[in-house]
Coordinates of C-alpha atoms in Angstrom, one line a residue:
L1 CA -0.1 -0.2 -0.2
R2 CA 2.0 3.9 -1.7
A3 CA 0.0 5.9 0.9
M4 CA -0.9 9.2 -0.3
S5 CA -1.0 9.1 -3.5
P6 CA -3.6 9.2 -6.8
V7 CA -3.2 5.3 -6.8
E8 CA -3.4 2.6 -4.0
I9 CA -0.5 -0.6 -5.1
H10 CA -1.1 -4.3 -3.7
E11 CA 1.6 -7.1 -5.6
G12 CA 0.3 -10.6 -5.4
D13 CA 1.5 -13.0 -7.1
S14 CA -0.5 -14.2 -8.8
P15 CA -1.3 -14.0 -13.2
L16 CA -4.9 -11.6 -11.9
I17 CA -4.6 -7.9 -11.6
L18 CA -7.6 -5.8 -10.7
G19 CA -8.0 -2.5 -11.8
L20 CA -10.0 -0.7 -10.3
P21 CA -10.2 3.6 -11.9
H22 CA -13.2 4.6 -10.6
T23 CA -14.1 3.7 -6.4
G24 CA -12.1 6.2 -5.7
T25 CA -13.6 9.8 -4.0
D26 CA -11.0 12.3 -3.3
L27 CA -10.9 15.2 -4.4
P28 CA -8.5 18.3 -3.5
P29 CA -10.5 21.0 -2.2
E30 CA -9.8 23.9 -4.4
I31 CA -11.5 21.2 -7.5
F32 CA -14.0 20.0 -5.0
A33 CA -14.9 23.7 -4.1
R34 CA -15.7 24.2 -8.2
L35 CA -18.9 21.7 -8.4
T36 CA -22.3 22.4 -7.9
P37 CA -23.9 21.3 -5.6
R38 CA -25.5 18.2 -8.1
G39 CA -21.7 18.0 -8.3
Q40 CA -20.4 17.7 -5.0
V41 CA -23.2 14.9 -4.9
L42 CA -19.9 12.4 -6.2
A43 CA -23.1 10.3 -8.1
D44 CA -21.4 8.7 -10.7
T45 CA -18.8 6.5 -9.1
D46 CA -18.4 3.1 -8.8
W47 CA -19.9 3.0 -5.3
H48 CA -18.3 0.1 -2.7
I49 CA -16.5 -1.5 -6.0
H50 CA -13.4 -2.5 -4.1
T51 CA -15.5 -3.7 -1.1
L52 CA -17.4 -5.9 -4.3
Y53 CA -14.4 -7.5 -5.0
E54 CA -12.1 -7.1 -1.4
G55 CA -10.6 -11.3 -1.1
L56 CA -12.5 -13.0 -3.9
V57 CA -9.3 -14.4 -4.9
P58 CA -5.7 -15.1 -3.2
G59 CA -3.0 -13.6 -4.8
A60 CA -4.3 -10.7 -6.9
T61 CA -2.3 -7.7 -7.6
T62 CA -5.0 -4.6 -7.2
V63 CA -4.1 -1.0 -9.1
R64 CA -7.4 1.3 -7.4
A65 CA -7.6 4.9 -8.0
T66 CA -7.8 7.0 -5.3
F67 CA -8.6 10.3 -7.2
H68 CA -12.2 10.9 -8.0
R69 CA -13.6 11.1 -11.8
Y70 CA -14.8 14.1 -11.9
V71 CA -10.9 15.0 -11.0
I72 CA -9.9 13.1 -13.6
D73 CA -11.0 10.0 -15.3
A74 CA -8.5 6.9 -15.2
N75 CA -10.4 4.6 -18.1
R76 CA -10.5 7.8 -20.8
P77 CA -7.7 8.0 -24.1
P78 CA -5.4 10.7 -22.9
D79 CA -5.8 12.8 -25.8
G80 CA -9.9 12.9 -24.7
E81 CA -10.5 11.2 -27.6
S82 CA -14.4 9.6 -27.5
L83 CA -14.8 5.6 -26.5
Y84 CA -18.3 6.3 -28.7
P85 CA -17.7 8.0 -31.5
G86 CA -22.3 9.2 -32.2
Q87 CA -23.8 8.7 -28.2
N88 CA -23.8 10.3 -25.2
T89 CA -21.2 10.3 -22.6
T90 CA -18.7 12.0 -20.7
G91 CA -14.9 13.0 -21.5
L92 CA -11.2 12.6 -19.9
V93 CA -13.1 15.4 -17.4
P94 CA -16.9 15.4 -17.3
L95 CA -18.0 18.3 -18.1
T96 CA -21.1 17.1 -17.0
D97 CA -22.7 14.1 -15.2
F98 CA -24.3 10.6 -16.3
D99 CA -27.9 12.6 -16.5
G100 CA -26.4 15.8 -18.7
E101 CA -26.8 18.1 -15.9
R102 CA -23.8 20.3 -15.8
I103 CA -21.5 20.0 -12.4
W104 CA -18.9 22.6 -12.8
L105 CA -19.4 26.0 -11.7
E106 CA -16.2 27.0 -13.5
A107 CA -14.7 23.8 -16.1
P108 CA -11.2 23.5 -16.3
D109 CA -9.2 24.4 -18.9
A110 CA -7.2 23.1 -21.5
A111 CA -4.4 23.7 -19.5
E112 CA -5.8 22.1 -16.7
I113 CA -6.6 19.4 -17.5
E114 CA -3.5 19.0 -19.4
A115 CA -2.3 19.2 -15.3
R116 CA -4.1 16.7 -13.7
R117 CA -4.2 14.0 -16.8
Q118 CA -0.3 14.0 -15.7
Q119 CA -0.9 14.5 -12.5
F120 CA -3.3 11.9 -12.2
H121 CA -4.3 9.6 -14.5
A122 CA -0.6 9.5 -15.8
V123 CA 0.5 7.8 -12.4
Y124 CA -2.5 5.9 -12.4
H125 CA -1.6 4.8 -15.7
A126 CA 2.1 3.8 -15.2
A127 CA 1.0 2.1 -12.2
L128 CA -0.7 -0.6 -13.4
A129 CA 1.4 -0.9 -16.8
E130 CA 4.3 -1.7 -14.0
Q131 CA 2.5 -4.0 -12.7
V132 CA 1.0 -5.5 -15.9
A133 CA 5.2 -5.7 -16.6
R134 CA 6.0 -7.3 -13.1
V135 CA 3.1 -10.3 -13.5
K136 CA 3.9 -10.6 -17.2
A137 CA 7.6 -11.3 -16.5
R138 CA 6.5 -13.6 -13.3
H139 CA 3.9 -16.2 -15.6
G140 CA 4.5 -15.1 -19.2
V141 CA 0.9 -13.8 -19.2
A142 CA -0.9 -10.6 -17.1
I143 CA -5.1 -10.6 -17.2
L144 CA -6.2 -7.1 -16.1
Y145 CA -9.2 -7.5 -15.0
D146 CA -11.4 -4.3 -15.3
C147 CA -13.9 -3.4 -12.3
H148 CA -16.9 -1.5 -12.7
S149 CA -19.9 -0.3 -12.2
I150 CA -22.3 1.6 -12.9
R151 CA -26.5 2.9 -11.8
S152 CA -29.1 0.0 -14.4
H153 CA -31.4 3.2 -15.2
I154 CA -29.5 6.4 -16.8
P155 CA -31.5 7.3 -20.1
Y156 CA -28.9 9.9 -21.2
L157 CA -25.8 7.2 -21.8
F158 CA -28.6 4.1 -23.4
E159 CA -32.7 2.7 -23.3
G160 CA -34.1 0.7 -21.0
I161 CA -32.4 -0.7 -18.5
L162 CA -29.2 -1.9 -18.3
P163 CA -28.6 -5.8 -17.4
D164 CA -27.0 -7.2 -14.8
F165 CA -23.4 -8.1 -16.4
N166 CA -21.8 -6.0 -18.9
I167 CA -18.6 -7.5 -20.8
G168 CA -16.6 -5.3 -22.7
T169 CA -14.0 -7.1 -24.8
A170 CA -13.5 -4.5 -27.3
N171 CA -15.6 -7.0 -30.1
G172 CA -13.3 -10.0 -29.1
S173 CA -10.0 -7.5 -29.4
S174 CA -8.5 -7.4 -26.4
C175 CA -8.6 -10.6 -24.6
D176 CA -8.5 -14.9 -25.5
P177 CA -11.3 -15.5 -26.8
R178 CA -11.6 -18.4 -24.1
I179 CA -11.3 -15.8 -21.1
E180 CA -14.3 -14.0 -23.1
A181 CA -15.9 -17.4 -23.5
M182 CA -15.4 -18.3 -19.5
V183 CA -16.0 -15.0 -18.0
T184 CA -19.8 -15.1 -20.6
K185 CA -20.9 -18.2 -20.3
I186 CA -20.6 -17.9 -16.0
C187 CA -22.1 -14.8 -16.5
S188 CA -24.7 -16.7 -18.3
E189 CA -26.0 -19.1 -16.3
A190 CA -25.5 -16.7 -12.9
T191 CA -29.5 -17.7 -11.9
G192 CA -30.8 -14.7 -11.1
Y193 CA -28.9 -12.3 -13.6
S194 CA -28.8 -10.6 -16.7
S195 CA -26.0 -10.0 -18.1
V196 CA -24.7 -8.4 -22.2
L197 CA -22.1 -8.7 -23.8
N198 CA -19.9 -5.9 -25.7
G199 CA -23.8 -4.3 -25.8
R200 CA -23.3 -0.4 -24.4
F201 CA -19.5 -1.1 -22.7
K202 CA -17.6 -2.6 -25.0
G203 CA -14.6 -1.3 -22.7
G204 CA -12.7 1.6 -21.5
W205 CA -9.6 3.2 -22.2
T206 CA -8.0 1.1 -19.9
T207 CA -9.6 -2.1 -21.5
R208 CA -8.4 -1.2 -25.1
H209 CA -5.0 0.0 -24.6
F210 CA -3.4 -2.5 -21.9
G211 CA -6.2 -5.6 -23.9
Q212 CA -3.3 -7.3 -26.2
P213 CA -3.4 -10.8 -25.9
Q214 CA -0.9 -11.6 -28.9
D215 CA 1.8 -10.2 -26.3
G216 CA 0.5 -12.0 -23.0
V217 CA -1.4 -9.7 -22.1
H218 CA -5.5 -10.1 -21.7
A219 CA -7.7 -7.1 -20.5
I220 CA -11.5 -7.7 -19.9
Q221 CA -13.9 -5.1 -18.0
M222 CA -16.6 -6.2 -16.1
E223 CA -19.8 -3.6 -15.5
L224 CA -22.2 -4.1 -12.7
A225 CA -25.2 -2.6 -12.7
Q226 CA -25.5 -1.1 -9.2
A227 CA -28.6 -2.2 -7.9
T228 CA -26.7 -5.4 -7.9
H229 CA -25.2 -4.8 -5.0
L230 CA -26.0 -1.2 -4.0
S231 CA -29.8 -1.1 -1.0
S232 CA -30.3 1.9 -4.2
E233 CA -28.6 3.9 -7.0
R234 CA -29.6 7.5 -5.1
P235 CA -27.8 9.1 -2.1
P236 CA -27.1 7.4 -0.2
F237 CA -26.0 4.5 -2.2
A238 CA -25.2 2.0 0.1
Y239 CA -23.7 -1.6 0.4
D240 CA -25.7 -3.9 0.4
I241 CA -24.4 -6.8 2.1
R242 CA -27.1 -9.9 1.4
K243 CA -27.5 -8.3 -2.8
A244 CA -23.5 -8.4 -2.5
E245 CA -22.8 -11.5 -0.9
A246 CA -25.2 -13.0 -3.4
I247 CA -22.9 -11.7 -6.7
R248 CA -20.0 -12.5 -4.8
V249 CA -20.7 -15.8 -6.1
P250 CA -20.5 -15.5 -9.6
L251 CA -17.7 -12.7 -9.0
K252 CA -15.7 -14.8 -7.4
D253 CA -16.3 -17.2 -10.4
I254 CA -15.3 -15.1 -12.7
L255 CA -11.8 -14.7 -10.9
E256 CA -11.3 -17.7 -10.0
G257 CA -11.6 -18.9 -14.0
L258 CA -9.5 -16.1 -14.8
V259 CA -6.1 -17.7 -12.6
A260 CA -7.0 -21.0 -14.5
L261 CA -6.6 -19.9 -17.6
A262 CA -2.9 -18.8 -17.7
P263 CA -1.0 -21.0 -18.2

């Protein structure tokens, strides 16, 4: 654990790395003060996802951003290019929340965004790259599982209700087909849950950038509907232990399966 840093790193000895880019809630006071009251709710956090995955498999490495996505989004391309051209989304530094509502009293300019990129985004991805290299050197392969969640009903971003498990492999390009098939099978067979592969969420920049299966680095993103583990998808976004324990069963199967697929 590296305290007082934009990133918390726990080094494990297995081939599995868990990326946690959106669970952080830290904002420098001067940035927080510039958010609207709506923005200060931090509604677009991946609430409690680090708790949900904690202890599911031994030996996993974790790389967690401690800063909030409103500071800068660690799962967006550093050049700010849209991950979903033609669709509503939020950018490298979001100017709106997921409902399309303004979150800044004073939005950052290009120079400030670049400073934040260097101070936060680049540090997170350097840490992730370092762990990917370390794990691959040890095992000959690294499997990066990117942990996410989102409210299940956000008309600004997608129609209807989101499935419970949203698996993203950049349309099959970010990991070995066996990994995609194994995760998809577990999700589709999990009783009481819905799932989709490369639906509205196909994997963010982390998955697309690090997923180089031809080089022994496999990446897959899991976007969970927050209804699977929260009491409510509204403030205070409380963790529901009963729901969480239920979904931790297939999540454990997935992570164990990823470790088993590593040579």
